[in-house]
Tab-separated table of C-alpha atoms in Angstrom:
chain	number	residue	atom	x	y	z
S	1	MET	CA	73.059	-32.749	-18.579
S	2	LYS	CA	75.243	-30.063	-20.202
S	3	ILE	CA	76.784	-29.637	-23.615
S	4	THR	CA	80.572	-29.754	-23.381
S	5	GLY	CA	81.443	-29.051	-27.021
S	6	ILE	CA	80.897	-29.883	-30.672
S	7	GLU	CA	83.001	-31.397	-33.443
S	8	THR	CA	82.503	-30.730	-37.154
S	9	ALA	CA	83.410	-33.025	-40.020
S	10	VAL	CA	82.864	-32.386	-43.732
S	11	MET	CA	82.415	-35.121	-46.290
S	12	GLY	CA	83.195	-34.104	-49.879
S	13	THR	CA	81.935	-35.123	-53.265
S	14	PRO	CA	82.499	-33.405	-56.637
S	15	TRP	CA	79.176	-31.473	-56.355
S	16	ARG	CA	78.208	-31.307	-52.683
S	17	ASP	CA	79.955	-31.047	-49.325
S	18	LEU	CA	78.056	-32.461	-46.347
S	19	THR	CA	78.759	-30.879	-42.967
S	20	PHE	CA	78.253	-33.134	-39.944
S	21	VAL	CA	78.164	-31.837	-36.342
S	22	ARG	CA	78.575	-34.042	-33.291
S	23	VAL	CA	77.433	-32.480	-29.996
S	24	THR	CA	78.960	-34.002	-26.805
S	25	THR	CA	77.641	-33.844	-23.242
S	26	ASP	CA	78.997	-34.342	-19.741
S	27	ASP	CA	76.793	-37.461	-19.428
S	28	GLY	CA	78.726	-39.201	-22.163
S	29	LEU	CA	75.878	-39.001	-24.680
S	30	SER	CA	76.419	-37.400	-28.048
S	31	GLY	CA	74.184	-36.493	-30.951
S	32	VAL	CA	74.635	-35.715	-34.620
S	33	GLY	CA	73.301	-33.155	-37.057
S	34	GLU	CA	73.937	-32.366	-40.686
S	35	THR	CA	73.492	-29.777	-43.376
S	36	ARG	CA	74.634	-29.269	-46.967
S	37	MET	CA	75.868	-25.880	-47.912
S	38	LEU	CA	76.256	-24.521	-51.457
S	39	GLY	CA	79.632	-22.793	-51.465
S	40	HIS	CA	79.398	-21.632	-47.847
S	41	THR	CA	80.823	-24.586	-45.897
S	42	GLU	CA	83.791	-22.691	-44.540
S	43	ALA	CA	81.517	-19.783	-43.560
S	44	LEU	CA	79.332	-22.269	-41.616
S	45	ARG	CA	82.300	-23.655	-39.796
S	46	GLY	CA	83.456	-20.139	-39.009
S	47	TYR	CA	80.038	-19.267	-37.579
S	48	LEU	CA	79.996	-22.357	-35.391
S	49	ALA	CA	83.476	-21.589	-34.087
S	50	GLU	CA	82.171	-18.272	-32.778
S	51	ALA	CA	78.674	-19.366	-31.717
S	52	VAL	CA	79.411	-22.594	-29.855
S	53	PRO	CA	81.418	-21.099	-26.971
S	54	ARG	CA	79.096	-18.127	-26.804
S	55	HIS	CA	75.695	-19.861	-26.969
S	56	VAL	CA	76.011	-23.650	-26.911
S	57	VAL	CA	78.621	-24.902	-24.424
S	58	GLY	CA	77.099	-25.313	-20.965
S	59	ALA	CA	73.513	-25.464	-22.350
S	60	ASP	CA	71.095	-28.272	-21.462
S	61	PRO	CA	70.375	-30.110	-24.707
S	62	PHE	CA	66.776	-30.652	-23.506
S	63	ASP	CA	66.234	-26.850	-23.591
S	64	ILE	CA	65.985	-26.649	-27.390
S	65	GLU	CA	63.714	-23.645	-27.481
S	66	SER	CA	66.055	-21.610	-25.320
S	67	LEU	CA	69.120	-22.705	-27.272
S	68	VAL	CA	67.594	-21.876	-30.639
S	69	GLN	CA	66.363	-18.448	-29.515
S	70	ARG	CA	69.749	-17.620	-28.051
S	71	MET	CA	71.608	-18.561	-31.276
S	72	LYS	CA	68.953	-16.829	-33.457
S	73	ARG	CA	68.507	-13.595	-31.499
S	74	GLY	CA	71.480	-13.388	-29.193
S	75	ASP	CA	73.879	-11.823	-31.700
S	76	TYR	CA	71.226	-9.190	-32.756
S	77	GLY	CA	72.157	-9.341	-36.431
S	78	ARG	CA	69.406	-10.747	-38.624
S	79	PRO	CA	70.025	-14.499	-39.167
S	80	GLY	CA	70.387	-15.760	-42.746
S	81	GLU	CA	71.343	-19.061	-44.383
S	82	ILE	CA	74.597	-19.570	-42.559
S	83	VAL	CA	73.291	-18.799	-39.071
S	84	MET	CA	70.083	-20.809	-39.558
S	85	SER	CA	72.101	-23.749	-40.921
S	86	GLY	CA	74.414	-23.670	-37.939
S	87	ILE	CA	71.407	-23.576	-35.632
S	88	ALA	CA	69.880	-26.538	-37.538
S	89	CYS	CA	72.961	-28.784	-37.093
S	90	VAL	CA	73.086	-28.156	-33.372
S	91	GLU	CA	69.325	-28.427	-32.895
S	92	MET	CA	69.170	-31.789	-34.752
S	93	ALA	CA	72.003	-33.154	-32.612
S	94	CYS	CA	70.139	-32.072	-29.433
S	95	TRP	CA	67.047	-34.027	-30.499
S	96	ASP	CA	69.336	-37.010	-31.155
S	97	ILE	CA	70.632	-36.708	-27.589
S	98	ILE	CA	67.192	-36.329	-26.047
S	99	GLY	CA	65.893	-39.396	-27.883
S	100	LYS	CA	68.904	-41.435	-26.745
S	101	ALA	CA	68.509	-40.238	-23.189
S	102	LEU	CA	64.827	-41.247	-23.135
S	103	GLY	CA	65.201	-44.388	-25.265
S	104	GLN	CA	62.734	-43.111	-27.881
S	105	PRO	CA	62.908	-42.205	-31.586
S	106	VAL	CA	62.554	-38.464	-32.108
S	107	TRP	CA	59.143	-38.695	-33.821
S	108	ARG	CA	57.635	-40.025	-30.559
S	109	LEU	CA	58.782	-36.913	-28.810
S	110	LEU	CA	57.167	-34.623	-31.413
S	111	GLY	CA	53.622	-35.950	-30.983
S	112	GLY	CA	53.850	-39.468	-32.291
S	113	LYS	CA	53.291	-40.839	-35.767
S	114	VAL	CA	50.473	-40.072	-38.137
S	115	ARG	CA	51.817	-42.557	-40.772
S	116	ASP	CA	53.749	-45.789	-40.767
S	117	ARG	CA	55.854	-45.103	-43.808
S	118	VAL	CA	57.130	-42.100	-45.781
S	119	LYS	CA	56.772	-41.795	-49.547
S	120	ALA	CA	60.048	-40.855	-51.272
S	121	TYR	CA	60.876	-39.330	-54.605
S	122	ALA	CA	64.149	-39.868	-56.382
S	123	ASN	CA	66.464	-37.044	-57.448
S	124	GLY	CA	69.975	-37.032	-58.910
S	125	TRP	CA	69.084	-39.916	-61.251
S	126	TYR	CA	69.477	-38.056	-64.622
S	127	THR	CA	73.230	-37.846	-64.904
S	128	VAL	CA	72.922	-38.503	-68.642
S	129	GLU	CA	72.918	-36.590	-71.898
S	130	ARG	CA	69.922	-34.340	-72.463
S	131	THR	CA	68.227	-36.502	-75.079
S	132	PRO	CA	64.765	-38.131	-74.833
S	133	GLU	CA	66.311	-41.590	-75.240
S	134	GLU	CA	68.777	-41.094	-72.345
S	135	PHE	CA	66.157	-39.528	-70.002
S	136	HIS	CA	63.730	-42.303	-70.878
S	137	ALA	CA	66.237	-45.052	-69.997
S	138	ALA	CA	67.320	-43.337	-66.798
S	139	ALA	CA	63.678	-42.839	-65.686
S	140	ARG	CA	63.023	-46.536	-66.281
S	141	ARG	CA	65.919	-47.404	-63.936
S	142	VAL	CA	64.260	-45.312	-61.186
S	143	VAL	CA	60.932	-47.120	-61.410
S	144	GLU	CA	62.673	-50.454	-61.648
S	145	ARG	CA	64.185	-49.667	-58.239
S	146	GLY	CA	60.672	-49.314	-56.835
S	147	TYR	CA	60.203	-45.548	-56.743
S	148	ARG	CA	56.765	-44.205	-57.578
S	149	ALA	CA	57.890	-40.597	-57.913
S	150	LEU	CA	60.865	-38.785	-59.370
S	151	LYS	CA	61.998	-35.176	-59.911
S	152	PHE	CA	64.164	-33.640	-62.582
S	153	ASP	CA	65.218	-30.351	-64.181
S	154	PRO	CA	65.047	-30.758	-67.996
S	155	PHE	CA	66.035	-27.138	-68.834
S	156	GLY	CA	69.803	-27.409	-69.115
S	157	PRO	CA	71.557	-24.100	-68.301
S	158	GLY	CA	68.422	-22.108	-69.193
S	159	MET	CA	68.001	-18.656	-67.661
S	160	TRP	CA	65.158	-16.166	-67.980
S	161	GLU	CA	63.849	-17.573	-71.260
S	162	LEU	CA	64.513	-20.423	-73.662
S	163	GLU	CA	64.953	-20.244	-77.402
S	164	PRO	CA	62.083	-21.990	-79.184
S	165	ALA	CA	64.231	-25.028	-80.126
S	166	GLU	CA	65.484	-25.360	-76.553
S	167	ARG	CA	61.991	-25.049	-75.171
S	168	THR	CA	60.858	-27.844	-77.485
S	169	ARG	CA	63.846	-29.982	-76.426
S	170	SER	CA	63.134	-29.504	-72.744
S	171	ILE	CA	59.443	-30.384	-73.084
S	172	ALA	CA	60.428	-33.455	-75.119
S	173	LEU	CA	62.530	-34.664	-72.163
S	174	VAL	CA	59.469	-34.418	-69.865
S	175	GLU	CA	57.422	-36.296	-72.473
S	176	ALA	CA	60.053	-39.043	-72.566
S	177	VAL	CA	60.037	-39.396	-68.804
S	178	ARG	CA	56.253	-39.604	-68.671
S	179	ASP	CA	56.353	-42.255	-71.409
S	180	ALA	CA	58.970	-44.226	-69.468
S	181	VAL	CA	57.182	-44.266	-66.095
S	182	GLY	CA	53.562	-44.443	-67.201
S	183	PRO	CA	50.566	-42.536	-65.867
S	184	ASP	CA	50.690	-43.716	-62.244
S	185	VAL	CA	54.153	-42.495	-61.279
S	186	GLU	CA	54.482	-38.864	-60.175
S	187	ILE	CA	56.851	-36.672	-62.159
S	188	LEU	CA	57.955	-33.498	-60.408
S	189	VAL	CA	59.402	-30.755	-62.583
S	190	GLU	CA	62.197	-28.682	-61.110
S	191	MET	CA	62.619	-25.211	-62.640
S	192	HIS	CA	65.269	-23.927	-60.182
S	193	GLY	CA	63.995	-20.319	-60.291
S	194	ARG	CA	65.293	-19.987	-63.852
S	195	PHE	CA	62.579	-18.139	-65.647
S	196	ALA	CA	60.892	-14.788	-66.224
S	197	LEU	CA	57.214	-14.824	-65.310
S	198	GLY	CA	55.848	-15.092	-68.819
S	199	GLU	CA	58.339	-17.755	-69.875
S	200	ALA	CA	57.529	-19.843	-66.796
S	201	VAL	CA	53.806	-19.736	-67.702
S	202	ARG	CA	54.486	-20.582	-71.319
S	203	ILE	CA	56.605	-23.627	-70.345
S	204	ALA	CA	54.071	-24.760	-67.731
S	205	ARG	CA	51.315	-24.742	-70.343
S	206	GLY	CA	53.498	-26.831	-72.626
S	207	LEU	CA	54.040	-29.372	-69.904
S	208	ALA	CA	50.369	-29.602	-68.780
S	209	GLU	CA	49.549	-32.669	-70.925
S	210	PHE	CA	52.187	-34.671	-69.057
S	211	ASP	CA	50.484	-33.974	-65.681
S	212	PRO	CA	53.412	-32.895	-63.551
S	213	GLY	CA	52.890	-33.345	-59.816
S	214	TRP	CA	54.248	-29.876	-59.281
S	215	LEU	CA	56.281	-27.108	-60.841
S	216	GLU	CA	59.102	-26.173	-58.466
S	217	GLU	CA	60.480	-22.616	-58.293
S	218	PRO	CA	59.161	-21.510	-61.707
S	219	VAL	CA	60.545	-17.995	-61.042
S	220	PRO	CA	63.324	-16.777	-58.764
S	221	PRO	CA	62.275	-16.958	-55.095
S	222	GLU	CA	62.789	-13.298	-54.186
S	223	ASN	CA	59.486	-12.005	-55.627
S	224	LEU	CA	56.487	-13.835	-54.120
S	225	LYS	CA	53.934	-11.683	-55.970
S	226	ALA	CA	55.474	-12.871	-59.267
S	227	LEU	CA	55.163	-16.459	-58.027
S	228	ALA	CA	51.581	-15.879	-57.094
S	229	LYS	CA	50.867	-14.632	-60.594
S	230	VAL	CA	52.382	-17.747	-62.092
S	231	ALA	CA	50.335	-19.893	-59.731
S	232	GLY	CA	47.181	-18.166	-60.895
S	233	GLN	CA	47.835	-18.989	-64.539
S	234	VAL	CA	48.988	-22.607	-64.491
S	235	SER	CA	47.101	-25.853	-63.850
S	236	ALA	CA	49.838	-27.763	-62.007
S	237	PRO	CA	50.560	-27.192	-58.273
S	238	VAL	CA	53.374	-24.792	-57.524
S	239	ALA	CA	56.111	-25.650	-55.012
S	240	THR	CA	58.788	-23.495	-53.423
S	241	GLY	CA	60.678	-22.772	-50.215
S	242	GLU	CA	64.093	-24.382	-50.181
S	243	ARG	CA	65.804	-20.971	-50.306
S	244	VAL	CA	63.730	-19.440	-47.527
S	245	HIS	CA	65.650	-19.677	-44.311
S	246	GLU	CA	63.417	-18.004	-41.690
S	247	ARG	CA	59.965	-19.235	-40.649
S	248	ALA	CA	58.500	-15.685	-40.643
S	249	GLU	CA	59.466	-15.213	-44.269
S	250	PHE	CA	56.849	-17.740	-45.299
S	251	ARG	CA	54.063	-15.520	-43.991
S	252	GLU	CA	53.709	-13.546	-47.248
S	253	LEU	CA	53.815	-16.754	-49.287
S	254	PHE	CA	50.795	-18.054	-47.374
S	255	GLU	CA	48.982	-14.730	-47.525
S	256	LEU	CA	49.369	-14.515	-51.279
S	257	GLN	CA	48.399	-18.166	-51.753
S	258	ALA	CA	51.445	-18.337	-54.010
S	259	ALA	CA	52.308	-22.002	-53.493
S	260	ASP	CA	50.413	-25.273	-53.009
S	261	VAL	CA	53.465	-27.084	-51.557
S	262	VAL	CA	56.212	-25.591	-49.374
S	263	GLN	CA	59.687	-27.129	-49.323
S	264	PRO	CA	61.612	-26.026	-46.241
S	265	ASP	CA	65.070	-27.495	-45.784
S	266	ILE	CA	65.488	-28.632	-42.202
S	267	GLY	CA	69.200	-28.063	-42.533
S	268	HIS	CA	68.715	-24.383	-43.400
S	269	LEU	CA	65.543	-23.453	-41.477
S	270	GLY	CA	66.887	-23.930	-37.945
S	271	GLY	CA	66.216	-27.608	-37.426
S	272	ILE	CA	63.400	-30.067	-36.812
S	273	LEU	CA	61.201	-28.086	-34.413
S	274	GLU	CA	61.359	-24.819	-36.451
S	275	THR	CA	60.310	-26.841	-39.499
S	276	ARG	CA	57.533	-28.567	-37.524
S	277	LYS	CA	56.214	-25.105	-36.521
S	278	LEU	CA	56.222	-23.997	-40.136
S	279	ALA	CA	54.377	-27.115	-41.175
S	280	ALA	CA	51.678	-26.410	-38.575
S	281	THR	CA	51.272	-22.889	-40.093
S	282	ALA	CA	51.095	-24.369	-43.549
S	283	GLU	CA	48.397	-26.761	-42.355
S	284	THR	CA	46.211	-23.812	-41.388
S	285	HIS	CA	46.520	-22.553	-44.968
S	286	PHE	CA	45.784	-26.029	-46.461
S	287	VAL	CA	49.284	-26.151	-47.922
S	288	LEU	CA	51.285	-29.365	-48.153
S	289	VAL	CA	54.897	-29.839	-46.919
S	290	ALA	CA	57.561	-31.659	-48.921
S	291	PRO	CA	60.927	-30.899	-47.350
S	292	HIS	CA	63.871	-30.158	-49.549
S	293	ASN	CA	66.708	-32.598	-48.916
S	294	VAL	CA	70.056	-32.791	-50.688
S	295	GLY	CA	71.720	-34.148	-47.540
S	296	GLY	CA	73.262	-37.402	-46.495
S	297	PRO	CA	71.923	-39.960	-44.020
S	298	VAL	CA	71.723	-37.755	-40.887
S	299	LEU	CA	69.711	-35.008	-42.564
S	300	THR	CA	67.531	-37.620	-44.292
S	301	ALA	CA	66.884	-39.259	-40.954
S	302	ALA	CA	65.799	-35.930	-39.478
S	303	ASN	CA	63.351	-35.533	-42.376
S	304	LEU	CA	61.846	-38.903	-41.708
S	305	HIS	CA	61.156	-38.037	-38.041
S	306	LEU	CA	59.479	-34.812	-39.151
S	307	ALA	CA	57.401	-36.657	-41.791
S	308	ALA	CA	56.264	-39.254	-39.289
S	309	CYS	CA	54.445	-36.656	-37.110
S	310	THR	CA	53.300	-34.060	-39.670
S	311	PRO	CA	49.705	-34.411	-40.928
S	312	ASN	CA	50.181	-32.257	-44.077
S	313	PHE	CA	53.462	-33.868	-45.129
S	314	THR	CA	53.283	-35.282	-48.670
S	315	ILE	CA	56.573	-36.688	-50.002
S	316	GLN	CA	60.282	-36.770	-49.207
S	317	GLU	CA	63.169	-35.904	-51.557
S	318	HIS	CA	66.037	-38.406	-51.617
S	319	PHE	CA	69.286	-38.251	-53.665
S	320	ASN	CA	71.365	-40.971	-52.150
S	321	ASP	CA	70.123	-43.946	-54.130
S	322	PHE	CA	71.328	-42.376	-57.358
S	323	ALA	CA	73.903	-39.645	-56.671
S	324	ASP	CA	76.959	-40.533	-54.473
S	325	GLU	CA	75.243	-43.640	-53.072
S	326	HIS	CA	78.344	-44.249	-50.898
S	327	VAL	CA	77.440	-41.254	-48.663
S	328	LYS	CA	74.905	-43.501	-46.909
S	329	GLN	CA	77.858	-45.200	-45.243
S	330	ALA	CA	78.723	-41.989	-43.405
S	331	ALA	CA	75.975	-42.709	-40.849
S	332	PRO	CA	74.572	-46.216	-40.918
S	333	GLY	CA	71.102	-46.937	-39.536
S	334	LEU	CA	68.836	-45.164	-42.080
S	335	PRO	CA	65.979	-47.316	-43.387
S	336	PRO	CA	66.269	-47.968	-47.134
S	337	VAL	CA	63.628	-46.960	-49.711
S	338	GLU	CA	61.569	-50.075	-50.555
S	339	ASP	CA	58.718	-50.019	-53.046
S	340	GLY	CA	58.978	-46.231	-53.028
S	341	TYR	CA	58.726	-45.743	-49.273
S	342	PHE	CA	60.916	-45.351	-46.210
S	343	THR	CA	59.836	-47.168	-43.060
S	344	LEU	CA	59.987	-45.119	-39.898
S	345	PRO	CA	63.192	-45.112	-37.819
S	346	THR	CA	62.691	-46.984	-34.557
S	347	ALA	CA	66.071	-46.639	-32.788
S	348	PRO	CA	66.446	-44.018	-30.079
S	349	GLY	CA	67.229	-40.512	-31.214
S	350	LEU	CA	67.612	-39.982	-34.948
S	351	GLY	CA	68.526	-43.646	-35.347
S	352	VAL	CA	71.872	-43.170	-37.169
S	353	GLU	CA	75.461	-43.107	-35.905
S	354	LEU	CA	78.210	-41.028	-37.584
S	355	ASP	CA	81.226	-42.908	-38.921
S	356	THR	CA	83.937	-40.287	-38.682
S	357	ASP	CA	86.561	-42.563	-40.198
S	358	PHE	CA	84.497	-43.014	-43.324
S	359	VAL	CA	83.853	-39.297	-43.526
S	360	ALA	CA	87.591	-38.619	-43.190
S	361	GLU	CA	88.202	-40.917	-46.163
S	362	HIS	CA	86.145	-38.478	-48.317
S	363	PRO	CA	87.503	-35.029	-47.411
S	364	PHE	CA	86.087	-31.597	-48.120
S	365	GLN	CA	86.405	-30.670	-51.841
S	366	ALA	CA	85.085	-27.095	-51.828
S	367	ALA	CA	82.535	-28.320	-54.356
S	368	ARG	CA	81.112	-25.842	-56.770
S	369	PHE	CA	77.755	-26.611	-58.288
S	370	ASP	CA	76.627	-24.245	-61.066
S	371	LEU	CA	73.063	-24.865	-62.263
S	372	PHE	CA	73.574	-22.450	-65.138
S	373	ALA	CA	76.597	-24.225	-66.615
S	374	GLU	CA	76.429	-26.562	-69.538
S	375	ASN	CA	76.035	-30.229	-68.579
S	376	TRP	CA	75.529	-29.435	-64.848
S	377	GLN	CA	73.209	-32.485	-64.669
S	378	PHE	CA	76.288	-34.750	-64.643
S	379	ARG	CA	77.028	-33.457	-61.125
S	380	GLY	CA	80.757	-33.556	-61.538
S	381	ALA	CA	80.833	-37.037	-62.968
S	382	ARG	CA	82.591	-35.903	-66.158
S	383	ALA	CA	84.500	-32.988	-67.591
S	384	GLY	CA	82.765	-29.912	-69.022
S	385	THR	CA	80.172	-29.638	-66.241
S	386	GLY	CA	81.165	-26.152	-65.161
S	387	LEU	CA	82.184	-27.514	-61.751
């Protein structure tokens, strides 16, 4: 079997553009992959236009290791987010082809399952005013839908430090969410790399009584020693990793014991197998894996296959029940979240099929998502979001 070409299609929303890749073969089988870029969608398509004829066409989709190494090293330049995202789309699609060719779901080809279901946490649910009353009501809607975990960023457009009144307001939002969901639902606090080291620690101590499941990116991701210093001064687990795009770059994170949970994005780290290798390294450091996922149904499916076979997996991010729920129609077949869990996909390959007509009905919008703009939490649903 040989790869004969790829097609790309981009589905747009006001705050995210989802890039789908379909890889075709001379046997008539095809596979799909997906990633979500932040402001670099055209750059990704440009990279694929160059890389596919050079590295992909003519390759055997079963030879994933060879293909990934060729795309990663064959151009000599050091790969970053765009290259690793391009690799991820193609790699995912190859796994989809292999599973279809063998009549097996991808997780069976990666070592088999270690769990029968995958715990999910909701994101994108707080498209409301930043008041305790609004956050309380929105959080109640999440648990009423069956979720037992949810994540949110209560800090508005905050950067580096918060004024005392704004710090009090942000902490009050976390208090409201904890009150809404009760003690047995996990609340995960997203900090989006906003804060200086001392401010991150101060905020974390203010949140401690509400028992957050983790603090995500309390400081910008570039300085792992600063992250380690935060981790040494707070009681909650620290999570990070969505903006690390090369497996080797996690080495220092593990050596410094700077995080309790790593959050690689399959769509940016080079695909399913690269992320599985990272998870195995994390396991040797007793670190949990909770993949970052702002993608649609194809990328979410890839995450479920990884979760199925990864012993130190803990929980899966999911936007699509609360933000742009219609994107699930772009690739039917994904199991729904029921009582807070996904069941495992059982169809061959990734278990979803791309609907290119539906994608075409929602064209590329060159979405701009600014986490430091006022009212960004509305995710383009109203004016004044900075989008």
